[in-house]
GROMACS .gro file of C-alpha atoms in nm:
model
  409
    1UNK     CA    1   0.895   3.584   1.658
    2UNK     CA    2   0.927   3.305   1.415
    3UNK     CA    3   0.728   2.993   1.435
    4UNK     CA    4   0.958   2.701   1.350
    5UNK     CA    5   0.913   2.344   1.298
    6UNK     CA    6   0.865   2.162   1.632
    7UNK     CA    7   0.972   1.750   1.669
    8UNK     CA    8   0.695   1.550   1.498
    9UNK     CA    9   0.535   1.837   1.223
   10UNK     CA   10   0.194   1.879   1.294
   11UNK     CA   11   0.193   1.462   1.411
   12UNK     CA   12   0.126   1.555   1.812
   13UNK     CA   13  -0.169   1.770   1.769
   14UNK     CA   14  -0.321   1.594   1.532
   15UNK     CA   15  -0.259   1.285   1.701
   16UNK     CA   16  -0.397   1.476   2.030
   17UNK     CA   17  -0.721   1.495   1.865
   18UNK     CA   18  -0.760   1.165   1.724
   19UNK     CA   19  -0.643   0.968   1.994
   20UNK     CA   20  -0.898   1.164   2.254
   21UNK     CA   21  -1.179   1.124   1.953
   22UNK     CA   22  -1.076   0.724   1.972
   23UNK     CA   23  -1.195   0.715   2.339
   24UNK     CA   24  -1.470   0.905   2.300
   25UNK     CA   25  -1.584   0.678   2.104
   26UNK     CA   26  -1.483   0.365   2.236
   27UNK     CA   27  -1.760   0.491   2.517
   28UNK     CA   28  -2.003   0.503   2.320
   29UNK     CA   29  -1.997   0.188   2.160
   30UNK     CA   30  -1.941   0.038   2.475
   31UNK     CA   31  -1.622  -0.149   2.365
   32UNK     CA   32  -1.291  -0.116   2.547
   33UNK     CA   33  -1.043   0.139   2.427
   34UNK     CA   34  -0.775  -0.103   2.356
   35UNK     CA   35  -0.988  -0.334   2.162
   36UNK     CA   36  -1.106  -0.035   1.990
   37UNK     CA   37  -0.787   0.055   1.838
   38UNK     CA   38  -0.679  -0.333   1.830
   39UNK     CA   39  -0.985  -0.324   1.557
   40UNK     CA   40  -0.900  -0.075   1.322
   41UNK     CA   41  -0.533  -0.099   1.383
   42UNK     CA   42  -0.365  -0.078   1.067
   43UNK     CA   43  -0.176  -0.408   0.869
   44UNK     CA   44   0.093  -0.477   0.687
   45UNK     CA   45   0.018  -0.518   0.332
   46UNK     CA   46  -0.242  -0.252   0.348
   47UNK     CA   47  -0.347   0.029   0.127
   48UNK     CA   48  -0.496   0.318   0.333
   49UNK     CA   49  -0.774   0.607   0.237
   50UNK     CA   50  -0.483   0.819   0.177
   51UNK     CA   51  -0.305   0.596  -0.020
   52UNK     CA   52  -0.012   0.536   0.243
   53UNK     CA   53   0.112   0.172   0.126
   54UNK     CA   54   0.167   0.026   0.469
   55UNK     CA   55   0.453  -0.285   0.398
   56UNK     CA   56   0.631  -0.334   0.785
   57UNK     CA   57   0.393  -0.283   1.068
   58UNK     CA   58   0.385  -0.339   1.446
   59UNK     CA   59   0.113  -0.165   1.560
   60UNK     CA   60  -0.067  -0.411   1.743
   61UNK     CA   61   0.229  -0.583   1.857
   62UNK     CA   62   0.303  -0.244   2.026
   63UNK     CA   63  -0.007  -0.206   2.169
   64UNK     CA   64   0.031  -0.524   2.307
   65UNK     CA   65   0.325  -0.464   2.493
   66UNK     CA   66   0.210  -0.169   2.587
   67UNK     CA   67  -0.098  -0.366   2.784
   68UNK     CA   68   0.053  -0.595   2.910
   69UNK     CA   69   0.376  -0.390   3.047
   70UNK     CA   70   0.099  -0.159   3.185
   71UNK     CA   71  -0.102  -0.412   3.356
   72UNK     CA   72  -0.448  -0.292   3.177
   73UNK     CA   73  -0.656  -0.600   3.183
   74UNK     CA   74  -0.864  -0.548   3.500
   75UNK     CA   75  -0.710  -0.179   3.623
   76UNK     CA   76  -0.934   0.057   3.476
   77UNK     CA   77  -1.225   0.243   3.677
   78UNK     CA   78  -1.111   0.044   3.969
   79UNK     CA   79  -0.955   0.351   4.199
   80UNK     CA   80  -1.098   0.682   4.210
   81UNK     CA   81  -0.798   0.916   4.094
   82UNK     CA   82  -0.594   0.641   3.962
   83UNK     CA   83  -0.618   0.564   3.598
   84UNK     CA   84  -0.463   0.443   3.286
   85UNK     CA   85  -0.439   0.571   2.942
   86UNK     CA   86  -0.304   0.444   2.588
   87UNK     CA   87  -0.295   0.592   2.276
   88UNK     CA   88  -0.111   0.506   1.937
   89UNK     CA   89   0.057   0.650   1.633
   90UNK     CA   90   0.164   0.613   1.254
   91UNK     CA   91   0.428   0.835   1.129
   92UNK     CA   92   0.672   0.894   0.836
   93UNK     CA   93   0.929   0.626   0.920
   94UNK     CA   94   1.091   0.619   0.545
   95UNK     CA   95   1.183   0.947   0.465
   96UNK     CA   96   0.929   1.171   0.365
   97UNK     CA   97   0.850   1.368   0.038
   98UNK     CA   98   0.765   1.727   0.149
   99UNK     CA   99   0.991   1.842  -0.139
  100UNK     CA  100   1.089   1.777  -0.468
  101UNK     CA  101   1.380   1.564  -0.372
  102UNK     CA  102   1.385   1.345  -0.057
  103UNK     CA  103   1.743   1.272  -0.125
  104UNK     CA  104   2.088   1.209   0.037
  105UNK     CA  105   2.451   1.170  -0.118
  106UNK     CA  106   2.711   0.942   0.011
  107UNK     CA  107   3.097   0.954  -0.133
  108UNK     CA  108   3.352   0.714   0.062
  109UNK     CA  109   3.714   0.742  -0.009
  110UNK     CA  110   3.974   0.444   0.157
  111UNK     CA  111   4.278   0.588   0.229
  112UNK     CA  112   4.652   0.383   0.211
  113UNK     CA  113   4.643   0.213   0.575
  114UNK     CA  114   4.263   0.095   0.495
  115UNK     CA  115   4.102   0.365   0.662
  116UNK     CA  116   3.765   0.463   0.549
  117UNK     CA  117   3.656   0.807   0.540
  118UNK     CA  118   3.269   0.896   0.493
  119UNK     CA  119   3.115   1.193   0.307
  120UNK     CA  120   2.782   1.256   0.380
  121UNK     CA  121   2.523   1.486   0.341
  122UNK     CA  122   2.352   1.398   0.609
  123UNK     CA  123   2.418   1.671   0.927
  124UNK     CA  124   2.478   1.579   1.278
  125UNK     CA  125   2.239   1.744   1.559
  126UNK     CA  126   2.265   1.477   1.858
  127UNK     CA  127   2.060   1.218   1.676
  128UNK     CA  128   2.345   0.972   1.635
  129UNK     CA  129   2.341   0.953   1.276
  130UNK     CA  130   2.801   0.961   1.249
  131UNK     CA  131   2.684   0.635   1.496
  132UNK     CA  132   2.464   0.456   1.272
  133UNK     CA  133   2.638   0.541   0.911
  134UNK     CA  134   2.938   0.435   1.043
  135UNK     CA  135   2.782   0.115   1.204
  136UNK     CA  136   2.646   0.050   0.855
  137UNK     CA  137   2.937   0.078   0.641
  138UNK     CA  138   3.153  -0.123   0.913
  139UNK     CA  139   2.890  -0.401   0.874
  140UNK     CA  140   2.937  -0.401   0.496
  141UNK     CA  141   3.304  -0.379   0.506
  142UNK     CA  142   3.316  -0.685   0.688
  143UNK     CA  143   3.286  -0.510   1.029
  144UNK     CA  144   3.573  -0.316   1.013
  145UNK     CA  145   3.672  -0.130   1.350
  146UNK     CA  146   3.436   0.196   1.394
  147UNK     CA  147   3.706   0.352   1.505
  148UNK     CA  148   3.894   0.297   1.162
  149UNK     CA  149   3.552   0.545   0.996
  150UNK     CA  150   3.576   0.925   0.958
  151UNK     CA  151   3.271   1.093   0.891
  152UNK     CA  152   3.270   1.404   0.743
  153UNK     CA  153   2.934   1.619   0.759
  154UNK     CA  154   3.018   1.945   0.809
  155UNK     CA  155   3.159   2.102   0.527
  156UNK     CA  156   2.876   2.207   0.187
  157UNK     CA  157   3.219   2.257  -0.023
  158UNK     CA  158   3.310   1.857   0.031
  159UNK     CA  159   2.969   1.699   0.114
  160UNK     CA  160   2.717   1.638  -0.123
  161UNK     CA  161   2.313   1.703  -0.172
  162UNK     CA  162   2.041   1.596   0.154
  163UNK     CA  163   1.782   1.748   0.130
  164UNK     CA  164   1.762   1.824   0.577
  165UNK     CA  165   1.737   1.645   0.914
  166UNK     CA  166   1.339   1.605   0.907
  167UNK     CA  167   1.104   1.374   0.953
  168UNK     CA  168   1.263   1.103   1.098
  169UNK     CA  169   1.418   1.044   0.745
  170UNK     CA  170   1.806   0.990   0.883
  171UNK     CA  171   1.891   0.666   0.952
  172UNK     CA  172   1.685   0.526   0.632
  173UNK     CA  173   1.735   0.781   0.390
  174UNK     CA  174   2.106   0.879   0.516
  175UNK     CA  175   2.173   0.467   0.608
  176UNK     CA  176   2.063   0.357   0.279
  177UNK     CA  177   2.298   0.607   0.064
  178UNK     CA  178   2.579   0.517   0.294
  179UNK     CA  179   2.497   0.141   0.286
  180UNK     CA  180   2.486   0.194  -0.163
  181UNK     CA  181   2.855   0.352  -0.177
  182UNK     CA  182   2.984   0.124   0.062
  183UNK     CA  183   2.900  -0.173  -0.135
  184UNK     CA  184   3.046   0.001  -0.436
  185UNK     CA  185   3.343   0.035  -0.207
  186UNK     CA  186   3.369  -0.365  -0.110
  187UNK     CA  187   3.314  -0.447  -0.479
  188UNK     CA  188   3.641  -0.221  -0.565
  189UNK     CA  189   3.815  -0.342  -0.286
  190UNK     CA  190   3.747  -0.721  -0.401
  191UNK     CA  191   3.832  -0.614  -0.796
  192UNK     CA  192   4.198  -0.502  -0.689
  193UNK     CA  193   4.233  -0.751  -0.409
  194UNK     CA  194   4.152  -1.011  -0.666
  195UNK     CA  195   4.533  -1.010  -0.887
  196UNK     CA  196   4.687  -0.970  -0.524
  197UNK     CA  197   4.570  -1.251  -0.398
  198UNK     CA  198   4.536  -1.489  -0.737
  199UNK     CA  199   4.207  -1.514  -0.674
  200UNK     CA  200   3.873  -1.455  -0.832
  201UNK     CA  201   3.685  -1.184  -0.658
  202UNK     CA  202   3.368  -1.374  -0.631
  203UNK     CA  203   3.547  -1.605  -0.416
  204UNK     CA  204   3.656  -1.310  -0.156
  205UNK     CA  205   3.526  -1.234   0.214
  206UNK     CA  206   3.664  -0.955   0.446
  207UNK     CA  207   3.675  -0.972   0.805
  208UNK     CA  208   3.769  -0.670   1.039
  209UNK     CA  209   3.973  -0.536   0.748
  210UNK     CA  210   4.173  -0.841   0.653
  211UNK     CA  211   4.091  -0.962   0.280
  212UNK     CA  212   4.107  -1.350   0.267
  213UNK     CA  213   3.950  -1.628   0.008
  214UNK     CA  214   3.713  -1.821   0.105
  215UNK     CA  215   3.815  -2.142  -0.005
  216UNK     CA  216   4.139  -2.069   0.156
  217UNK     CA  217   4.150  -1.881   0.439
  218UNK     CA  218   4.531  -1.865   0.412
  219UNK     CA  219   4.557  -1.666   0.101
  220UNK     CA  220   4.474  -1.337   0.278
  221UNK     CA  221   4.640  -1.006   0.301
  222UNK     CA  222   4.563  -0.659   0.523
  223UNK     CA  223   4.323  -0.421   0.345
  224UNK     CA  224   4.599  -0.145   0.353
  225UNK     CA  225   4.876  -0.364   0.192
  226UNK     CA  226   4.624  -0.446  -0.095
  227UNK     CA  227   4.539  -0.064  -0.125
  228UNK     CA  228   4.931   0.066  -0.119
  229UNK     CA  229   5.053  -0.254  -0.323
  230UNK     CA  230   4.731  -0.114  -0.597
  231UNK     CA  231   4.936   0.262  -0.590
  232UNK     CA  232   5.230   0.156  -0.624
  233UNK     CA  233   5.158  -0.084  -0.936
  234UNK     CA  234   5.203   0.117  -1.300
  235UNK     CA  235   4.891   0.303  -1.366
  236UNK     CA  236   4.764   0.260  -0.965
  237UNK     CA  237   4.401   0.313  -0.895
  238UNK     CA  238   4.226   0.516  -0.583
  239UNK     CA  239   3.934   0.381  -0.429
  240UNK     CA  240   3.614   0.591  -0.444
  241UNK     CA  241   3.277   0.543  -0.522
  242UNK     CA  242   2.948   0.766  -0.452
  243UNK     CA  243   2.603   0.677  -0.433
  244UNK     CA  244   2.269   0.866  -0.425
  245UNK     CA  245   1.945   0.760  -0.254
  246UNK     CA  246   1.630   0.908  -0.353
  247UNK     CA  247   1.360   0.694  -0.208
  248UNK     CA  248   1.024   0.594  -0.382
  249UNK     CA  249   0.806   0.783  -0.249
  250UNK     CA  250   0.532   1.014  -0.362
  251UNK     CA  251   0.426   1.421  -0.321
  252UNK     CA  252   0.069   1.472  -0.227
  253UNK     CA  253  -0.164   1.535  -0.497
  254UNK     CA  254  -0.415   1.798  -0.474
  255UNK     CA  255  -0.653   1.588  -0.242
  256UNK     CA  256  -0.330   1.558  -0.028
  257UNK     CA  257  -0.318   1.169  -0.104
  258UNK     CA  258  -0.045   0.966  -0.199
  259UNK     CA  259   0.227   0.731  -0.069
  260UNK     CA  260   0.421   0.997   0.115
  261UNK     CA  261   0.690   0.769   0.287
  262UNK     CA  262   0.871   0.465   0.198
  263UNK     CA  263   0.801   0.308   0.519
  264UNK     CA  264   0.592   0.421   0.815
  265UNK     CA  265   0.652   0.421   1.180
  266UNK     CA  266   0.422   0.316   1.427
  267UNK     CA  267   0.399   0.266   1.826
  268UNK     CA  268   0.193   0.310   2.075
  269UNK     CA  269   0.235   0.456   2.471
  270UNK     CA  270   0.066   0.351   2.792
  271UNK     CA  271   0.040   0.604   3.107
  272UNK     CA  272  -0.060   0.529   3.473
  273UNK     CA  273  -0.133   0.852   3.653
  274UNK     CA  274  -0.245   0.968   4.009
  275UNK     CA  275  -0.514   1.317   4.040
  276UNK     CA  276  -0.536   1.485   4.333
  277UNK     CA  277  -0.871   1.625   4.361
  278UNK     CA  278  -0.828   1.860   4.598
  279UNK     CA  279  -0.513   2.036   4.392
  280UNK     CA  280  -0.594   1.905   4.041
  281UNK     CA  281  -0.189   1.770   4.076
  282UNK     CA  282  -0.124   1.504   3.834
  283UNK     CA  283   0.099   1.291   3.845
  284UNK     CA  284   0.265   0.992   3.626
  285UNK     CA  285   0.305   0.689   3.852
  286UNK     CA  286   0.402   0.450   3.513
  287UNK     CA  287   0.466   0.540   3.160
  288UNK     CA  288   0.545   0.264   2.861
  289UNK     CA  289   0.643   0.379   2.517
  290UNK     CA  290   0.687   0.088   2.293
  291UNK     CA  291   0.793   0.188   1.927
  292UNK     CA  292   0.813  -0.044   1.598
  293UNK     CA  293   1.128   0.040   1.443
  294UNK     CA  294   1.200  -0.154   1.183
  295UNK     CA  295   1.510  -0.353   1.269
  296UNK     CA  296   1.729  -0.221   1.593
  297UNK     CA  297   2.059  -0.119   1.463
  298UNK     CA  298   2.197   0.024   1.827
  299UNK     CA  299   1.923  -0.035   2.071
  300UNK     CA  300   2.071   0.219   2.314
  301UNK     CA  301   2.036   0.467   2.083
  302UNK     CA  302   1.731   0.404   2.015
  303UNK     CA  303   1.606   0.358   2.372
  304UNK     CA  304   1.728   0.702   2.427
  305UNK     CA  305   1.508   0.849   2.114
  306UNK     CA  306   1.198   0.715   2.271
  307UNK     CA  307   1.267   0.838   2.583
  308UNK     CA  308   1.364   1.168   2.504
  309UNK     CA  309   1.076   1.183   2.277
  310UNK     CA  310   0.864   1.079   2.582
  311UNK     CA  311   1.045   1.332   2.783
  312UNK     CA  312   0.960   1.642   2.540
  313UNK     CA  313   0.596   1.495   2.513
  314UNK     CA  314   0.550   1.503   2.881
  315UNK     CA  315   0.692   1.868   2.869
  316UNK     CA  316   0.431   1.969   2.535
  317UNK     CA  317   0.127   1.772   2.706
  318UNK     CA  318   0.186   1.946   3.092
  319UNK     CA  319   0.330   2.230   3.096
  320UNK     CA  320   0.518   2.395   2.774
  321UNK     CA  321   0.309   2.699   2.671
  322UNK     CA  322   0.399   3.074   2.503
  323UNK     CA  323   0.200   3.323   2.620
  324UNK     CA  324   0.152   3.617   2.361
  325UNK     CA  325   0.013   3.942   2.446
  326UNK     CA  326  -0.057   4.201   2.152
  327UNK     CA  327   0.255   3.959   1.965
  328UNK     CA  328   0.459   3.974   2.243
  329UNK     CA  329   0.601   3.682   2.367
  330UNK     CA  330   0.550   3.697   2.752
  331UNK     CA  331   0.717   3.409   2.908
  332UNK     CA  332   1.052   3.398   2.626
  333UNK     CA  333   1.315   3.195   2.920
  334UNK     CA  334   1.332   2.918   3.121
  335UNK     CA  335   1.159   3.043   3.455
  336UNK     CA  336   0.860   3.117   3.336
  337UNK     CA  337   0.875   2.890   3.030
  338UNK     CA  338   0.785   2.567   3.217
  339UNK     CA  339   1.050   2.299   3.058
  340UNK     CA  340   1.048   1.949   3.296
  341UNK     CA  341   1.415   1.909   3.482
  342UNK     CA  342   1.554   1.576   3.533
  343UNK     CA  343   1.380   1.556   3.835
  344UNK     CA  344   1.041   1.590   3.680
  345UNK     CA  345   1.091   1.320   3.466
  346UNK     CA  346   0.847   0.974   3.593
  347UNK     CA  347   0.948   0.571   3.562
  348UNK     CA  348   0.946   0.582   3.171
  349UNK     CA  349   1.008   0.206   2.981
  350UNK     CA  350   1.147   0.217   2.646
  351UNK     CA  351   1.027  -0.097   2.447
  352UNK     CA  352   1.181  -0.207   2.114
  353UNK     CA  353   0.973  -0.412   1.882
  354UNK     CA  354   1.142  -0.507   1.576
  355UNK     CA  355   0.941  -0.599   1.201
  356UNK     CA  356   1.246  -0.585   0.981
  357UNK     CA  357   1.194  -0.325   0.703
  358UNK     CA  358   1.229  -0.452   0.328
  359UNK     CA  359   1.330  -0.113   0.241
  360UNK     CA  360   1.508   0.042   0.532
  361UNK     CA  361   1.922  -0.023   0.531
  362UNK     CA  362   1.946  -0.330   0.746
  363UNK     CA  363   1.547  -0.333   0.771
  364UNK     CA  364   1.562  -0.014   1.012
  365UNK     CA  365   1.334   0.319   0.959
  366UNK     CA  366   1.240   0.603   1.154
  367UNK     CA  367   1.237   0.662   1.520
  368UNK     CA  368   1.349   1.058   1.579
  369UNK     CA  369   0.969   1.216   1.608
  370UNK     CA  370   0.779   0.925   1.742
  371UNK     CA  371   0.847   0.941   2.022
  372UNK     CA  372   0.616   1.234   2.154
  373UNK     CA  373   0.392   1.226   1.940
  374UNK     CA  374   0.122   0.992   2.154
  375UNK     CA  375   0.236   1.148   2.516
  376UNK     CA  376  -0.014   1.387   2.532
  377UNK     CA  377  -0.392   1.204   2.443
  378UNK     CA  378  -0.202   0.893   2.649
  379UNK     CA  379  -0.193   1.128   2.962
  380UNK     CA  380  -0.534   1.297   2.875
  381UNK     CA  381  -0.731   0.952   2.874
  382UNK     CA  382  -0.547   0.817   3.146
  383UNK     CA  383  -0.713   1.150   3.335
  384UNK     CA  384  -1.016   1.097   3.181
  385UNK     CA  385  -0.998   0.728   3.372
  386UNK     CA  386  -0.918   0.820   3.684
  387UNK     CA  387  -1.131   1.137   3.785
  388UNK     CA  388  -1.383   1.122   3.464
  389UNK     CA  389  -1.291   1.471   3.328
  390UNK     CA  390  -1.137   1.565   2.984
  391UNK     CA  391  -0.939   1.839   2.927
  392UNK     CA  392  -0.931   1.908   2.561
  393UNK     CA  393  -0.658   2.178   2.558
  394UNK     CA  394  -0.312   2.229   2.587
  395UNK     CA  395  -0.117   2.215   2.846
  396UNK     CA  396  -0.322   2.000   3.071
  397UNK     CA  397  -0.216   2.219   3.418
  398UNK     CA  398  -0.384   2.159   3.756
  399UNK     CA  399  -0.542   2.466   3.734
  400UNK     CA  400  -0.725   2.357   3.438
  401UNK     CA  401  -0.801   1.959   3.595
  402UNK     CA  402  -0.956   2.156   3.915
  403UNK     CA  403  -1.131   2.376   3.712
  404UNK     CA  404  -1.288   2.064   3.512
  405UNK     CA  405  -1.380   1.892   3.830
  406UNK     CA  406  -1.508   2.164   3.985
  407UNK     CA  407  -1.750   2.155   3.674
  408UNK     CA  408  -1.840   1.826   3.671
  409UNK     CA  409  -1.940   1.859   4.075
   0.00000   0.00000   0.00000
């Protein structure tokens, strides 16, 4: 069998470890987990051991609506087998340089009736990225209709160089080529539009793809009678442009240190759970994932990352588990491969909090892998809480909570 990457690259388990560490010793010194963390949270502004140069940051504004949504002031060791958990993250939220190049090509044509067709290297795999490019290069073209954008992604002979759909690098990475050749493309559009209109470009605007000047809103004309009255004049002119992003970000050196993303995500998640003693049955009463992501360029979209991210964590922290015997896989389908259904799936709240990105297109960055990468230590604490055992491996079954309890006495 081959081991692939899995959502979040090595971010959950070593999250797992931390996160469970952080509680640990939060006991010890006697100080509440939440203040803990609220104490060595990271800052904007901040340069880190390993050289990650933190600029937007919402960590603690996270964790703070992850309290308070949770109701943690006061809750804690006040029910046998009820308890409550948190734990946070920081991940690559700005592309990330795991290769030579971290970058992604853009080319937008507009065709005669001023529609705009997108060429982008960026693929497609459910994420929503033909959503958000074309969301960014209709806000740049003076919101022109979404359903006036073509994206084309599938196709190596037309589209040009990205480098893979990976570490939550899409919507910056991808957004900010898109958002570079489609102000090359308003620019063009305002040179030619310009001796149409007598006017000097400077003094343009477009609006829903209607070119107009802006000290008088009258001289205006239709972005497809500018393009087809530019063809048909001697010499003519087609409207292209391209643009390459290749963020500023830095390979690890040989002490694996160095600014490795542009930007970087964080969030934090909050869990409420019930044990049965008598089964070792877990179960999630409440669950809050709040996630700092920049600036929200389609909220729903977004609420559905975290979600699903919370989902798949829920699935990697209770149950998900290949069983090898002799390098067999034992359990390779979905009966005995335990994936949660839709019915499985507890009273999860999404939470957005916003911190506007200087670097991200629109001041967005990552969200993809976030999302599960705190579910797990969030659950285990919140276990730890309620019946005072840890389990310290994964999946965190009932058989092994009983067996822990059983331990304890």
């Amino acid at each position: 069998t081959d081991g692939q990457a899995m959502r979040g690259y090595g971010n959950p388990p070593a999250t797992w470890a931390i996160e469970a560490n952080m509680e640990q010793l939060a006991e010890a010194a006697g100080i509440d987990p939440y203040e803990f963390r609220l104490r060595n949270a990271n800052e904007p502004g901040e340069l880190t051991p390993q050289n990650f140069k933190i600029t937007s940051c919402g960590l603690k504004e996270c964790m703070e609506e992850v309290k308070s949504r949770l109701g943690w002031e006061g809750k804690r060791h006040q029910k046998e087998g009820r308890g409550f958990g948190m734990a946070s993250l920081v991940h690559v939220g700005g592309g990330a340089r795991v290769y030579k190049s971290d970058g992604c090509g853009t080319i937008i044509k507009v065709d005669d009736f001023g529609k705009i067709v997108v060429i982008t290297g960026s693929s497609e795999i459910g994420q929503g990225s033909e959503t958000i490019i074309s969301q960014i290069v209709s806000e740049v073209l003076g919101g022109i209709p979404m359903d006036d954008i073509s994206i084309v992604n599938n196709d190596t002979d037309v589209c040009p160089w990205d480098v893979g759909v990976h570490a939550s690098r899409t919507t910056f990475i991808a957004g900010n080529s898109a958002l570079g050749a489609a102000k090359k493309i308003r620019e063009q559009i305002f040179e030619i539009a310009g001796p149409a209109l007598g006017e000097d470009p400077t003094n343009l605007e477009m609006e829903k793809g209607v070119i107009f000047s802006k000290l008088d809103k009258e001289k205006n004309m239709a972005l497809g009678k500018i393009l087809r009255k530019s063809h048909y004049t001697p010499g003519g002119r087609m409207l292209t442009a391209e643009y390459f992003y290749d963020p500023p970000n830095e390979n690890f050196d040989r002490d694996f240190k160095g600014n490795l993303s542009v930007s970087y995500a964080y969030g934090a998640h909050g869990v409420e759970v019930e044990v049965d003693k008598e089964t070792g049955q877990v179960k999630i009463i409440n669950y809050i994932a709040a996630h700092d992501v920049g600036k929200a360029l389609n909220p729903m979209l977004l609420e559905g990352q975290i979600s699903g991210g919370g989902v798949m964590g829920l699935g990697y922290a209770m149950s998900e588990n290949m069983v090898y015997k002799e390098g067999r896989l034992m359990n390779a389908n979905f009966l005995d491969y335990k994936l949660l259904t839709a019915k499985d799936v507890p009273k999860m709240e999404a939470v957005i909090v916003e911190t506007d990105e200087k670097d991200g297109p629109y001041g967005a960055k990552g969200i993809g892998e976030p999302g599960l990468v705190p579910t797990a230590p969030a659950i285990a604490n919140a276990i730890y809480d309620a019946v005072g055992v840890r389990i310290k491996d994964l999946p965190i079954t009932p058989e092994k909570v009983l067996a822990a309890l059983k331990a304890k006495g």
